[in-house]
Short mmCIF file of C-alpha atoms in Angstrom, two decimals:
data_model
loop_
_atom_site.label_atom_id
_atom_site.label_comp_id
_atom_site.label_asym_id
_atom_site.label_seq_id
_atom_site.Cartn_x
_atom_site.Cartn_y
_atom_site.Cartn_z
CA MET A 12 -0.34 -0.01 -0.03
CA ILE A 13 1.58 3.36 -0.59
CA ARG A 14 2.64 5.59 1.95
CA ASN A 15 0.50 8.97 0.97
CA ILE A 16 2.26 11.48 3.45
CA PHE A 17 -0.93 13.47 1.51
CA THR A 18 -3.57 11.27 2.48
CA LEU A 19 -6.12 13.63 4.35
CA SER A 20 -5.74 15.98 1.69
CA LEU A 21 -6.27 13.77 -0.91
CA LEU A 22 -9.15 12.36 0.74
CA SER A 23 -11.43 15.72 -0.03
CA LEU A 24 -10.28 16.68 -3.85
CA SER A 25 -12.66 18.36 -6.05
CA LEU A 26 -12.95 16.74 -9.66
CA PHE A 27 -11.97 18.51 -12.39
CA SER A 28 -15.08 19.26 -15.05
CA TYR A 29 -14.96 16.26 -18.17
CA ASN A 30 -15.83 18.99 -20.98
CA THR A 31 -15.32 22.44 -19.84
CA TYR A 32 -11.21 23.82 -18.54
CA ALA A 33 -10.51 22.77 -15.51
CA ASP A 34 -10.35 25.37 -13.16
CA ILE A 35 -6.93 25.17 -10.48
CA ALA A 36 -8.38 25.09 -7.60
CA ILE A 37 -6.13 28.45 -5.90
CA PRO A 38 -7.24 27.34 -1.41
CA GLU A 39 -6.55 30.35 0.78
CA GLN A 40 -3.05 31.30 0.56
CA PRO A 41 -0.76 34.65 0.96
CA GLY A 42 0.83 34.46 -3.11
CA LEU A 43 -1.08 31.59 -4.13
CA ASN A 44 -4.65 33.80 -5.24
CA LEU A 45 -4.66 33.97 -8.67
CA PRO A 46 -7.80 34.94 -10.63
CA ILE A 47 -9.61 32.47 -11.85
CA ASN A 48 -10.86 31.91 -15.58
CA ARG A 49 -14.31 29.58 -14.59
CA ASN A 50 -14.96 28.20 -18.23
CA PRO A 51 -14.43 30.91 -20.64
CA GLU A 52 -15.89 30.54 -24.03
CA PRO A 53 -13.55 30.83 -27.46
CA GLU A 54 -15.58 33.52 -30.10
CA PRO A 55 -17.11 31.35 -31.79
CA GLN A 56 -15.90 31.33 -35.33
CA GLN A 57 -16.89 29.91 -39.08
CA GLN A 58 -14.82 27.13 -39.27
CA GLN A 59 -13.02 27.34 -43.31
CA PRO A 60 -11.15 24.70 -44.93
CA VAL A 61 -6.95 24.22 -44.32
CA ASN A 62 -5.38 24.51 -48.27
CA ASN A 63 -1.61 23.41 -47.03
CA ASP A 64 -0.55 24.45 -50.67
CA PRO A 65 1.38 27.52 -50.45
CA GLN A 66 0.93 27.56 -54.13
CA GLN A 67 -2.91 27.46 -54.07
CA GLN A 68 -3.74 29.07 -51.17
CA THR A 69 -5.95 32.48 -51.73
CA GLY A 70 -4.75 35.88 -50.16
CA GLN A 71 -7.96 35.34 -47.26
CA GLU A 72 -5.94 32.65 -46.05
CA GLN A 73 -2.53 33.82 -46.57
CA GLN A 74 -3.95 36.54 -44.09
CA ALA A 75 -6.05 34.46 -41.83
CA GLN A 76 -2.10 32.45 -41.27
CA ALA A 77 -0.18 36.26 -41.05
CA PRO A 78 1.72 36.45 -37.67
CA ASN A 79 0.72 40.46 -37.16
CA SER A 80 -2.50 38.48 -37.04
CA PHE A 81 -1.93 36.36 -33.11
CA LYS A 82 -2.32 38.94 -30.60
CA GLU A 83 -0.89 39.49 -27.31
CA GLY A 84 -3.77 38.90 -24.77
CA THR A 85 -5.93 37.65 -26.86
CA ASP A 86 -3.87 34.62 -28.81
CA TYR A 87 -1.15 34.46 -26.39
CA ILE A 88 0.18 36.64 -22.76
CA LEU A 89 3.28 37.29 -21.87
CA ILE A 90 4.25 35.58 -18.86
CA LYS A 91 6.48 38.42 -16.52
CA PRO A 92 8.82 38.06 -15.54
CA ALA A 93 9.94 35.82 -18.39
CA VAL A 94 11.26 32.42 -16.75
CA PRO A 95 14.24 31.40 -18.13
CA PRO A 96 14.42 27.87 -19.60
CA GLU A 97 16.57 24.73 -18.08
CA ASN A 98 18.74 24.92 -21.34
CA SER A 99 19.22 28.46 -23.60
CA ASN A 100 20.18 25.90 -26.60
CA THR A 101 16.79 25.46 -27.15
CA ILE A 102 12.88 26.30 -27.47
CA GLN A 103 10.95 24.54 -24.76
CA VAL A 104 7.12 24.41 -25.34
CA ILE A 105 6.44 23.42 -21.79
CA ASN A 106 1.61 21.11 -21.98
CA PHE A 107 0.74 22.04 -18.70
CA PHE A 108 -2.13 19.59 -18.46
CA SER A 109 -3.79 17.74 -15.97
CA TYR A 110 -6.08 14.21 -15.92
CA ASN A 111 -9.69 13.85 -15.54
CA CYS A 112 -9.52 17.00 -17.60
CA LYS A 113 -10.98 16.69 -21.40
CA PRO A 114 -9.60 19.82 -22.66
CA CYS A 115 -6.21 19.11 -21.71
CA TYR A 116 -6.53 15.06 -23.48
CA GLN A 117 -7.54 17.64 -26.61
CA VAL A 118 -5.02 19.46 -26.74
CA ASN A 119 -2.88 16.55 -26.21
CA GLN A 120 -3.70 14.89 -29.30
CA THR A 121 -3.09 18.15 -31.61
CA LEU A 122 0.46 18.72 -30.06
CA GLN A 123 1.80 14.51 -31.18
CA ASN A 124 0.25 15.53 -34.34
CA TRP A 125 1.87 19.06 -34.02
CA SER A 126 5.50 17.47 -32.58
CA MET A 127 5.64 15.24 -35.64
CA ASP A 128 7.10 18.46 -37.90
CA MET A 129 8.17 20.72 -35.18
CA PRO A 130 12.21 22.08 -35.66
CA TYR A 131 14.53 19.95 -34.26
CA TYR A 132 15.95 22.93 -31.58
CA VAL A 133 12.38 22.99 -29.99
CA LYS A 134 12.18 19.99 -26.48
CA LEU A 135 8.20 19.29 -25.95
CA ILE A 136 7.76 18.80 -22.19
CA ASN A 137 4.56 17.54 -20.08
CA SER A 138 4.12 19.12 -16.58
CA PRO A 139 0.87 18.13 -14.85
CA VAL A 140 0.53 21.08 -12.45
CA ALA A 141 -1.40 21.37 -9.13
CA ALA A 142 -1.77 24.95 -7.05
CA ASN A 143 -1.28 23.35 -4.36
CA ILE A 144 -0.60 19.76 -2.10
CA GLN A 145 -4.33 18.39 -2.30
CA THR A 146 -5.08 19.15 -5.62
CA ALA A 147 -1.57 17.08 -6.51
CA TYR A 148 -2.19 13.62 -6.77
CA PRO A 149 -2.40 13.18 -10.62
CA VAL A 150 0.91 15.54 -10.82
CA ARG A 151 2.31 12.26 -8.23
CA ILE A 152 0.61 9.87 -11.04
CA TYR A 153 2.55 11.62 -13.72
CA PHE A 154 6.38 11.54 -12.33
CA SER A 155 5.85 8.25 -10.49
CA LEU A 156 5.94 6.85 -14.77
CA GLU A 157 8.21 9.19 -15.72
CA LYS A 158 10.71 7.77 -12.69
CA ILE A 159 9.82 4.04 -14.20
CA GLY A 160 9.67 4.95 -17.70
CA ALA A 161 6.45 4.17 -18.61
CA THR A 162 5.15 7.96 -19.76
CA ASN A 163 4.36 6.01 -22.91
CA LEU A 164 0.88 5.72 -20.86
CA ASN A 165 0.05 9.12 -19.81
CA THR A 166 -1.86 9.17 -23.37
CA ALA A 167 -4.09 6.62 -22.66
CA LEU A 168 -4.26 7.80 -18.84
CA LEU A 169 -5.85 11.76 -19.92
CA LYS A 170 -8.29 10.04 -22.87
CA ALA A 171 -9.50 7.48 -20.10
CA SER A 172 -9.65 9.63 -17.14
CA ALA A 173 -11.40 12.48 -19.90
CA GLU A 174 -14.22 9.93 -20.93
CA GLY A 175 -14.50 9.13 -16.65
CA ASP A 176 -13.28 5.55 -17.20
CA LEU A 177 -10.77 6.00 -14.25
CA ASN A 178 -10.95 9.50 -11.50
CA LEU A 179 -7.74 10.52 -11.49
CA GLN A 180 -8.22 13.36 -8.48
CA ASP A 181 -9.93 10.76 -5.80
CA TYR A 182 -7.00 8.71 -4.50
CA LYS A 183 -9.66 6.67 -3.32
CA GLU A 184 -9.60 5.25 -6.24
CA TYR A 185 -6.19 4.55 -6.43
CA PRO A 186 -7.35 0.80 -7.01
CA LYS A 187 -9.07 1.61 -10.46
CA LEU A 188 -5.18 3.25 -11.07
CA LYS A 189 -3.35 0.39 -9.54
CA ASN A 190 -5.40 -2.41 -11.28
CA TRP A 191 -5.34 -0.05 -14.89
CA LEU A 192 -1.69 -0.39 -14.54
CA ILE A 193 -1.61 -3.73 -13.69
CA ASN A 194 -3.51 -4.78 -17.17
CA ARG A 195 -0.74 -3.14 -18.96
CA GLN A 196 2.46 -4.85 -17.48
CA ILE A 197 3.24 -2.30 -15.62
CA ASN A 198 5.42 -3.14 -12.18
CA ILE A 199 3.13 -2.24 -9.35
CA LYS A 200 6.00 -2.52 -6.38
CA ASP A 201 8.04 -0.22 -8.71
CA PHE A 202 4.83 1.82 -9.00
CA GLU A 203 3.63 2.49 -5.49
CA THR A 204 8.25 2.97 -4.72
CA ALA A 205 8.20 5.54 -7.17
CA PHE A 206 4.88 7.01 -5.53
CA ASP A 207 6.94 7.05 -2.20
CA SER A 208 10.15 8.22 -3.45
CA GLY A 209 11.65 11.28 -2.53
CA GLU A 210 12.36 12.92 -6.19
CA VAL A 211 8.90 12.54 -7.21
CA ILE A 212 7.21 14.37 -3.76
CA ALA A 213 10.45 16.49 -3.82
CA LYS A 214 8.38 17.37 -8.00
CA VAL A 215 4.99 17.36 -7.02
CA THR A 216 6.37 20.29 -4.51
CA THR A 217 6.77 22.63 -6.60
CA SER A 218 3.93 22.66 -8.67
CA PRO A 219 1.77 25.30 -6.94
CA THR A 220 5.69 27.23 -7.48
CA ILE A 221 5.24 26.57 -10.70
CA VAL A 222 1.34 27.50 -11.59
CA LYS A 223 2.17 30.80 -9.93
CA GLN A 224 6.09 31.41 -12.28
CA TYR A 225 3.87 30.98 -15.35
CA ASN A 226 0.90 32.49 -14.36
CA ILE A 227 -0.89 29.83 -15.03
CA ASP A 228 -5.30 30.16 -14.01
CA THR A 229 -6.97 27.75 -16.22
CA ILE A 230 -5.28 24.47 -17.99
CA PRO A 231 -4.95 23.15 -20.61
CA ALA A 232 -1.86 26.32 -21.41
CA LEU A 233 1.47 25.99 -23.26
CA SER A 234 4.26 28.16 -21.94
CA ILE A 235 6.78 28.89 -25.11
CA ASP A 236 10.24 28.79 -23.95
CA GLY A 237 9.12 30.68 -20.95
CA ARG A 238 8.32 33.35 -22.90
CA TYR A 239 4.98 32.71 -23.65
CA LEU A 240 1.28 31.69 -22.93
CA VAL A 241 -1.36 30.69 -24.55
CA PRO A 242 -4.47 29.75 -23.30
CA PRO A 243 -6.87 27.29 -23.91
CA SER A 244 -8.77 29.80 -26.03
CA VAL A 245 -6.24 28.87 -28.59
CA LEU A 246 -5.32 25.68 -28.18
CA LEU A 247 -8.84 23.77 -28.28
CA GLU A 248 -8.52 25.00 -32.04
CA PRO A 249 -6.15 23.21 -33.28
CA THR A 250 -5.10 24.56 -36.90
CA LYS A 251 -4.98 28.03 -35.23
CA ALA A 252 -2.85 26.42 -31.79
CA LYS A 253 -0.55 24.98 -34.72
CA GLN A 254 -0.15 28.23 -36.57
CA VAL A 255 0.04 30.10 -32.76
CA ILE A 256 2.88 27.78 -31.37
CA ASN A 257 4.99 28.27 -34.64
CA TYR A 258 4.77 31.39 -34.80
CA LEU A 259 5.62 32.28 -31.03
CA VAL A 260 8.37 29.61 -31.29
CA ASN A 261 10.32 31.00 -34.56
CA ARG A 262 9.24 34.59 -31.83
CA ALA A 263 11.26 33.59 -29.59
CA SER A 264 14.24 31.55 -31.81
CA GLN A 265 14.59 35.26 -33.02
CA GLU A 266 14.58 36.63 -30.09
CA LYS A 267 17.37 33.90 -28.47
CA MET A 268 19.54 34.71 -31.40
CA LYS A 269 19.49 38.19 -31.01
CA ALA A 270 20.13 37.90 -27.56
CA ARG A 271 23.47 36.45 -28.53
CA GLN A 272 24.59 38.16 -30.81
CA ASN A 273 24.22 41.78 -28.06
CA GLY A 274 26.36 38.68 -25.67
CA ASP A 275 23.73 38.78 -23.14
CA LEU A 276 23.62 34.37 -23.55
#
């Protein structure tokens, strides 16, 4: 049985909605009372067929993809202050998510498709987040899988929890997760050892700090090199999401190149 240092808190977890953006539940704590965007609705837009051939695109299609059409405060948000990435030689794209979050699963699918053609200097990182220790159970699940080399199950877990087959917000539901993992050839002793490890617990305890650093109030959210945050209203439109991500990756890359030339990196 897992020795859970957060047992009393985890037994009373509230569930993220299956069908709406997952608001991060912020408790009454100094420094973490961030404004919450309660289920924002993206502006309705008429869907147009996408023509991927530049030779045949109309002027209207090219204009729709023009970088100057992406607006700060709408399509992306500046992270202030910027969070320096661990490796200055790469552009880090960080996917902030949690389980029991249907939009997080949808965005995960978009990012998997996008990553097939992403530039070689880009690193895509999955980062589960929780605003406090009381809601950190799903974060602990992910990092336990990471420690035993089983993050290949992340997409399946996102899907199972989004569709209601698994409840990964409530520790009382752990026996179902245990059986699910066993059925997928996971050594449950290794998983539980990782779950109790100091390395995993240390990552769990930093999650509230990450939420504050990146100014996250709603997930899914995507950070581009610690400078820009893409909101769910954009991420849930796959075509536009890829365009905005590519634009911000290119912009961050150019900014880094300029910083190197100036001797700032």
